[in-house]
Coordinates of C-alpha atoms and ligand atoms in Angstrom, one line a residue:
M267 CA 171.2 -16.0 37.0
N268 CA 168.6 -13.9 35.1
L269 CA 170.5 -12.4 32.1
K270 CA 167.4 -10.7 30.6
L271 CA 167.4 -6.9 30.5
K272 CA 165.2 -5.3 33.1
K273 CA 162.2 -3.4 31.9
M274 CA 159.3 -1.6 33.7
L275 CA 156.0 -2.0 32.1
F276 CA 153.4 0.6 33.1
L277 CA 149.8 -0.6 32.7
P278 CA 147.3 2.2 33.2
N279 CA 143.7 1.3 34.1
P280 CA 141.1 1.7 32.7
R281 CA 142.2 0.5 29.2
G282 CA 140.5 -1.6 26.5
F283 CA 136.9 -2.6 26.0
C284 CA 134.2 -0.2 27.3
A285 CA 130.6 -1.2 28.1
G286 CA 129.2 0.0 24.7
V287 CA 131.8 -2.1 22.7
D288 CA 131.2 -5.1 24.9
R289 CA 127.4 -4.8 24.4
A290 CA 127.7 -4.4 20.6
I291 CA 130.0 -7.5 20.2
N292 CA 127.7 -9.4 22.5
I293 CA 124.7 -8.4 20.3
V294 CA 126.4 -9.9 17.3
E295 CA 127.5 -13.1 19.1
L296 CA 124.0 -13.7 20.5
S297 CA 122.4 -13.0 17.1
L298 CA 124.7 -15.6 15.5
K299 CA 123.6 -18.1 18.2
K300 CA 119.9 -17.3 17.9
Y301 CA 119.5 -16.8 14.1
G302 CA 122.6 -18.6 12.7
P303 CA 124.9 -17.2 10.0
P304 CA 125.0 -15.2 7.9
I305 CA 124.3 -12.1 9.9
F306 CA 124.8 -8.8 8.2
V307 CA 126.4 -5.9 10.1
R308 CA 126.2 -2.4 8.7
H309 CA 129.7 -0.9 9.1
E310 CA 132.4 -2.4 11.5
I311 CA 130.4 -3.3 14.6
V312 CA 133.4 -1.6 16.5
H313 CA 136.6 -0.2 15.0
N314 CA 139.1 -3.1 15.5
P315 CA 140.5 -5.4 12.9
W316 CA 141.0 -8.3 15.2
V317 CA 137.3 -8.1 16.3
I318 CA 136.1 -7.9 12.7
K319 CA 138.2 -10.9 11.5
D320 CA 137.1 -13.0 14.4
L321 CA 133.4 -12.2 13.7
E322 CA 133.8 -12.8 10.0
S323 CA 135.2 -16.3 10.8
K324 CA 131.9 -17.0 12.7
G325 CA 129.7 -16.0 9.7
V326 CA 129.2 -12.2 10.0
I327 CA 129.2 -10.2 6.8
F328 CA 130.1 -6.6 7.1
I329 CA 128.5 -4.2 4.7
E330 CA 128.6 -0.4 4.3
N331 CA 125.2 0.0 2.5
L332 CA 122.0 -1.9 3.2
E333 CA 121.6 -2.7 -0.6
D334 CA 124.7 -4.8 -0.3
A335 CA 122.6 -7.4 1.6
P336 CA 119.7 -9.2 0.0
E337 CA 116.3 -7.6 0.7
G338 CA 114.7 -9.0 3.9
S339 CA 118.1 -10.0 5.5
R340 CA 118.7 -9.6 9.1
V341 CA 121.0 -6.6 9.9
I342 CA 122.7 -5.2 13.0
F343 CA 123.7 -1.5 13.2
S344 CA 127.1 -0.7 14.6
A345 CA 127.9 0.8 18.0
H346 CA 128.6 4.2 16.4
G347 CA 124.9 4.9 15.5
I348 CA 123.0 5.6 12.3
P349 CA 121.2 8.5 10.8
I350 CA 117.4 8.2 10.9
S351 CA 117.5 7.7 7.0
V352 CA 119.2 4.3 7.5
L353 CA 116.5 3.2 9.9
K354 CA 113.8 4.1 7.4
D355 CA 115.8 2.4 4.6
A356 CA 115.9 -0.8 6.6
E357 CA 112.1 -0.6 7.2
N358 CA 111.5 0.0 3.4
R359 CA 113.6 -3.0 2.5
E360 CA 111.7 -5.1 5.2
M361 CA 115.0 -6.0 6.9
P362 CA 114.7 -7.0 10.5
F363 CA 117.3 -5.0 12.4
I364 CA 118.9 -4.9 15.8
D365 CA 120.4 -1.6 16.8
A366 CA 123.7 -2.0 18.6
T367 CA 124.3 1.8 18.9
C368 CA 125.9 2.5 22.2
P369 CA 123.2 3.9 24.7
L370 CA 125.6 6.9 25.3
V371 CA 125.5 7.8 21.7
I372 CA 121.7 7.4 21.7
K373 CA 121.8 9.9 24.5
V374 CA 123.5 12.5 22.3
H375 CA 121.0 11.7 19.5
N376 CA 118.2 12.4 21.9
E377 CA 119.8 15.7 23.0
A378 CA 120.0 16.8 19.3
K379 CA 116.3 16.0 18.7
R380 CA 115.2 17.8 21.8
L381 CA 117.3 20.9 21.2
F382 CA 116.2 21.1 17.6
K383 CA 112.5 20.8 18.8
D384 CA 113.2 23.7 21.2
G385 CA 114.3 25.8 18.4
A386 CA 118.0 25.8 18.8
H387 CA 120.7 25.7 16.1
I388 CA 123.1 23.1 17.1
F389 CA 126.9 23.1 16.9
L390 CA 128.3 19.5 17.0
I391 CA 132.0 19.2 18.0
G392 CA 133.4 16.2 16.2
H393 CA 135.3 14.7 13.3
E394 CA 133.9 14.9 9.8
G395 CA 133.3 11.6 8.2
H396 CA 133.3 9.6 11.5
P397 CA 130.1 7.3 11.5
E398 CA 129.0 8.6 14.9
V399 CA 129.1 12.3 13.5
I400 CA 127.3 11.1 10.4
G401 CA 124.7 9.4 12.6
T402 CA 124.2 12.3 15.0
M403 CA 123.9 14.9 12.2
G404 CA 121.4 12.6 10.6
Q405 CA 118.9 12.8 13.5
I406 CA 117.7 16.3 12.5
P407 CA 117.5 18.4 9.3
I408 CA 121.0 19.1 8.0
D409 CA 120.6 22.9 8.0
S410 CA 119.9 22.9 11.7
I411 CA 123.3 21.5 12.6
T412 CA 126.9 22.7 12.0
L413 CA 130.0 20.5 12.5
I414 CA 132.9 22.1 14.4
Q415 CA 136.1 20.3 14.1
E416 CA 138.6 22.8 15.5
K417 CA 139.0 26.3 17.1
E418 CA 139.5 27.8 13.6
D419 CA 135.9 26.7 12.6
V420 CA 134.5 28.8 15.4
K421 CA 136.2 31.8 14.0
K422 CA 134.2 31.4 10.8
I423 CA 130.8 31.5 12.6
K424 CA 128.8 34.7 12.1
P425 CA 127.0 35.1 15.5
S426 CA 124.3 37.4 14.1
D427 CA 123.1 34.4 11.9
F428 CA 121.7 32.6 15.0
K429 CA 119.2 33.3 17.6
K430 CA 119.3 30.3 20.0
V431 CA 122.2 28.0 19.9
A432 CA 123.3 24.8 21.6
L433 CA 126.3 22.5 21.5
I434 CA 126.8 18.8 21.6
T435 CA 129.8 16.7 21.0
Q436 CA 131.0 13.3 19.6
T437 CA 131.6 10.8 22.6
T438 CA 135.1 10.0 21.8
L439 CA 136.9 13.3 21.5
S440 CA 140.0 14.7 23.4
V441 CA 138.6 16.1 26.6
D442 CA 141.3 18.9 26.7
D443 CA 140.9 19.9 23.0
T444 CA 137.1 19.9 23.3
K445 CA 137.2 22.2 26.4
E446 CA 139.2 24.7 24.3
I447 CA 136.7 24.6 21.5
I448 CA 133.8 25.0 24.0
K449 CA 135.6 28.1 25.4
E450 CA 135.8 29.6 22.0
L451 CA 132.1 28.9 21.3
K452 CA 131.2 30.5 24.7
N453 CA 133.2 33.6 23.8
I454 CA 130.9 34.3 20.9
F455 CA 127.7 32.8 22.4
P456 CA 127.8 33.3 26.2
D457 CA 124.3 31.8 26.5
I458 CA 124.9 28.7 24.4
I459 CA 123.0 25.7 25.8
Q460 CA 125.3 23.0 26.9
P461 CA 124.3 19.3 27.7
P462 CA 123.6 18.8 31.4
K463 CA 126.3 16.0 31.5
E464 CA 129.3 16.0 29.2
D465 CA 128.8 14.1 25.9
I466 CA 132.3 12.8 25.9
C467 CA 131.7 9.4 27.5
Y468 CA 133.0 7.9 30.7
A469 CA 135.2 5.4 28.9
T470 CA 137.0 8.0 26.7
T471 CA 137.5 10.3 29.7
N472 CA 138.9 7.5 31.9
R473 CA 141.3 6.1 29.3
Q474 CA 142.7 9.6 28.7
L475 CA 143.1 10.1 32.4
A476 CA 144.8 6.7 32.7
I477 CA 147.4 7.4 29.8
K478 CA 148.0 10.9 31.3
S479 CA 148.9 9.2 34.7
I480 CA 151.8 7.2 33.1
A481 CA 153.0 9.5 30.2
D482 CA 155.8 11.4 32.1
K483 CA 157.0 8.1 33.6
C484 CA 157.5 6.4 30.2
D485 CA 160.2 6.5 27.5
L486 CA 157.8 4.7 25.0
I487 CA 154.1 4.0 25.0
Y488 CA 152.2 1.7 22.8
V489 CA 148.4 2.2 22.3
I490 CA 146.7 -0.9 21.0
G491 CA 143.9 0.1 18.7
A492 CA 143.0 0.9 15.1
N493 CA 143.6 3.9 12.8
N494 CA 139.8 4.4 12.3
S495 CA 139.2 4.2 16.0
S496 CA 138.7 7.8 17.3
N497 CA 139.3 7.1 20.9
S498 CA 142.6 5.2 20.1
L499 CA 143.8 8.1 18.0
R500 CA 143.0 10.5 20.8
L501 CA 144.9 8.3 23.3
V502 CA 148.0 8.7 21.2
E503 CA 147.6 12.4 21.1
V504 CA 147.0 12.7 24.8
G505 CA 150.0 10.4 25.5
K506 CA 152.3 12.7 23.4
K507 CA 150.9 15.9 24.8
S508 CA 151.2 14.6 28.4
G509 CA 154.9 13.9 28.4
C510 CA 155.7 10.9 26.2
S511 CA 156.5 12.1 22.7
D512 CA 157.2 8.4 21.7
T513 CA 153.5 7.3 22.0
H514 CA 152.5 5.0 19.1
L515 CA 149.4 3.3 17.8
I516 CA 149.7 -0.4 16.9
S517 CA 147.0 -2.8 15.9
N518 CA 148.8 -5.9 17.4
I519 CA 152.3 -6.9 18.4
S520 CA 153.5 -7.6 14.9
E521 CA 153.7 -3.7 14.6
V522 CA 155.9 -3.3 17.8
N523 CA 159.3 -1.8 17.2
W524 CA 161.5 -4.2 19.4
F525 CA 164.6 -2.2 18.6
E526 CA 163.0 0.8 20.3
I527 CA 161.9 -1.3 23.3
E528 CA 165.5 -2.7 23.6
K529 CA 166.8 0.9 23.9
H530 CA 164.4 2.1 26.6
K531 CA 163.6 1.0 30.2
N532 CA 160.2 2.4 31.0
I533 CA 157.5 1.1 28.6
G534 CA 153.8 1.9 28.7
L535 CA 150.9 -0.1 27.3
T536 CA 147.3 0.8 27.0
A537 CA 144.4 0.0 24.6
G538 CA 141.5 2.0 23.0
A539 CA 137.9 1.2 24.0
S540 CA 137.5 -1.2 21.1
A541 CA 140.7 -3.2 21.5
P542 CA 140.3 -6.7 23.0
D543 CA 142.2 -7.8 26.1
I544 CA 143.7 -10.7 24.2
L545 CA 146.0 -8.3 22.3
I546 CA 147.1 -6.7 25.5
Q547 CA 148.0 -10.1 27.0
E548 CA 149.8 -11.0 23.9
F549 CA 152.1 -7.9 24.3
I550 CA 152.6 -8.6 28.0
G551 CA 153.4 -12.3 27.3
K552 CA 156.1 -11.3 24.7
M553 CA 157.6 -8.8 27.1
H554 CA 158.0 -11.5 29.8
E555 CA 159.5 -13.8 27.2
L556 CA 162.2 -11.3 26.1
Y557 CA 162.9 -9.3 29.3
N558 CA 162.9 -9.4 33.0
V559 CA 159.7 -7.3 33.4
E560 CA 158.4 -5.5 36.5
I561 CA 154.7 -4.6 36.0
K562 CA 153.4 -1.3 37.4
N563 CA 149.7 -1.1 37.5
I564 CA 148.3 2.4 37.9
S565 CA 144.6 2.8 38.2
V566 CA 142.7 6.1 38.0
A567 CA 139.1 4.9 38.0
N568 CA 136.9 2.0 38.6
E569 CA 134.5 1.0 35.9
N570 CA 131.5 -1.1 36.6
I571 CA 129.1 0.1 33.9
T572 CA 127.2 -2.4 31.8
F573 CA 124.4 -1.9 29.3
K574 CA 121.4 -4.1 28.7
I575 CA 121.2 -6.4 25.7
P576 CA 118.0 -5.9 23.6
K577 CA 115.1 -8.1 24.8
E578 CA 114.8 -10.2 21.7
L579 CA 118.3 -11.6 22.3
N580 CA 117.6 -12.4 26.0
E581 CA 114.6 -14.6 25.2
Ligands
SF4_213 S1 133.6 4.7 23.7 FE1 131.9 5.5 25.0 S2 130.3 6.0 23.5 FE2 131.7 4.7 22.4 S3 130.9 2.6 22.6 FE3 132.3 2.9 24.4 S4 131.0 3.7 26.1 FE4 129.9 4.0 24.2

C-alpha cells in the first residue's frame, strides 16, 4: 500500500534553457576545449549560479572589467551584450574575443543603430543597471536614448522636446507590463516608430504564457532561476498576477519550503531561460521520493530554434 501523500505536479512547457543561453554556454565550453583554460568571461555568461560554478570548475574566470584580466588574454562576452566601448577596449588591449551576445539582443542593437541613423530619439523600455540595457544604450550616443522603466517615467516626458521618436525594449520583460507602457507612449506620441517584430524574445514570451497556463491550477509554484535573472523574476511576477500568489523564486531545491509543499496538493514547477534542466530534474526526483506524484505536463508552444556557433569554434 502506498502511504505517501498524493501531489499533482504541474510542469508547464516551454521552461528552462533558451537558444541564446544554450549557444552562450556552448561557446564557453568549446573555447575551453579549443584554447584550454583559463578562459576569461566578461560578466556571468548567463545569470545562473549553478552554470557559473560548473564553468569555474572547468577553468573559466569571470571578470566584470577587462582590466581584471592580463592584457592579451582571450575573453568571451556574455549573452546579455556589451556597449561598443567594451568592444573597443578589448581591441585596444589586444584581447582576442568571442562575442556570445544572443542574436536576438544583437537584433535590438541593430535596431537602435538604424533608428539613431534615421534621426529618431529612442525610448528603451527596460530595467536600469541590467547588463542588456547597458549594452543596448551603449550602441548609440547616450543623449539619443532614454530609459523608461515604468508608466510613471512616460508621464515625465515633455513631447515638445522631440521631433521623431522610436521605441525598443529589453528582450526579457513582462509582456503585459510592456504593453501598458507602450500604450502610454503611444498616447503622447501617436506616430512613435515601433520595431517590426516585438523585441521581447520568443523564449521570454513562451515561458510567461506557459506559467500563465498553470497559475490558476496551482496552490504553490516554484520558479527555478536566479535573482539577477530578469526573465526568472518576470516569471514570478506573471505567476502571481495570473492566479498563484504563492509563486516563489528558488535557485535550487535547498531553498524549497517543504512544509509549504506538505500543506498543498497542486504544485507548479518551471524555470527561467538560464536555469539548467538538471535543477528541474532534481526537484522532480525529490518530489517522487517524498510523495505519490502525478505529473501534469501542459505545453503552450513548441520551440525548435537554435543559433549558430561562431565559425572559429566550429573549425
Ligand atoms: S532569453 Fe531571449 S534574448 Fe535572452 S538569451 Fe534567451 S533567447 Fe536570447
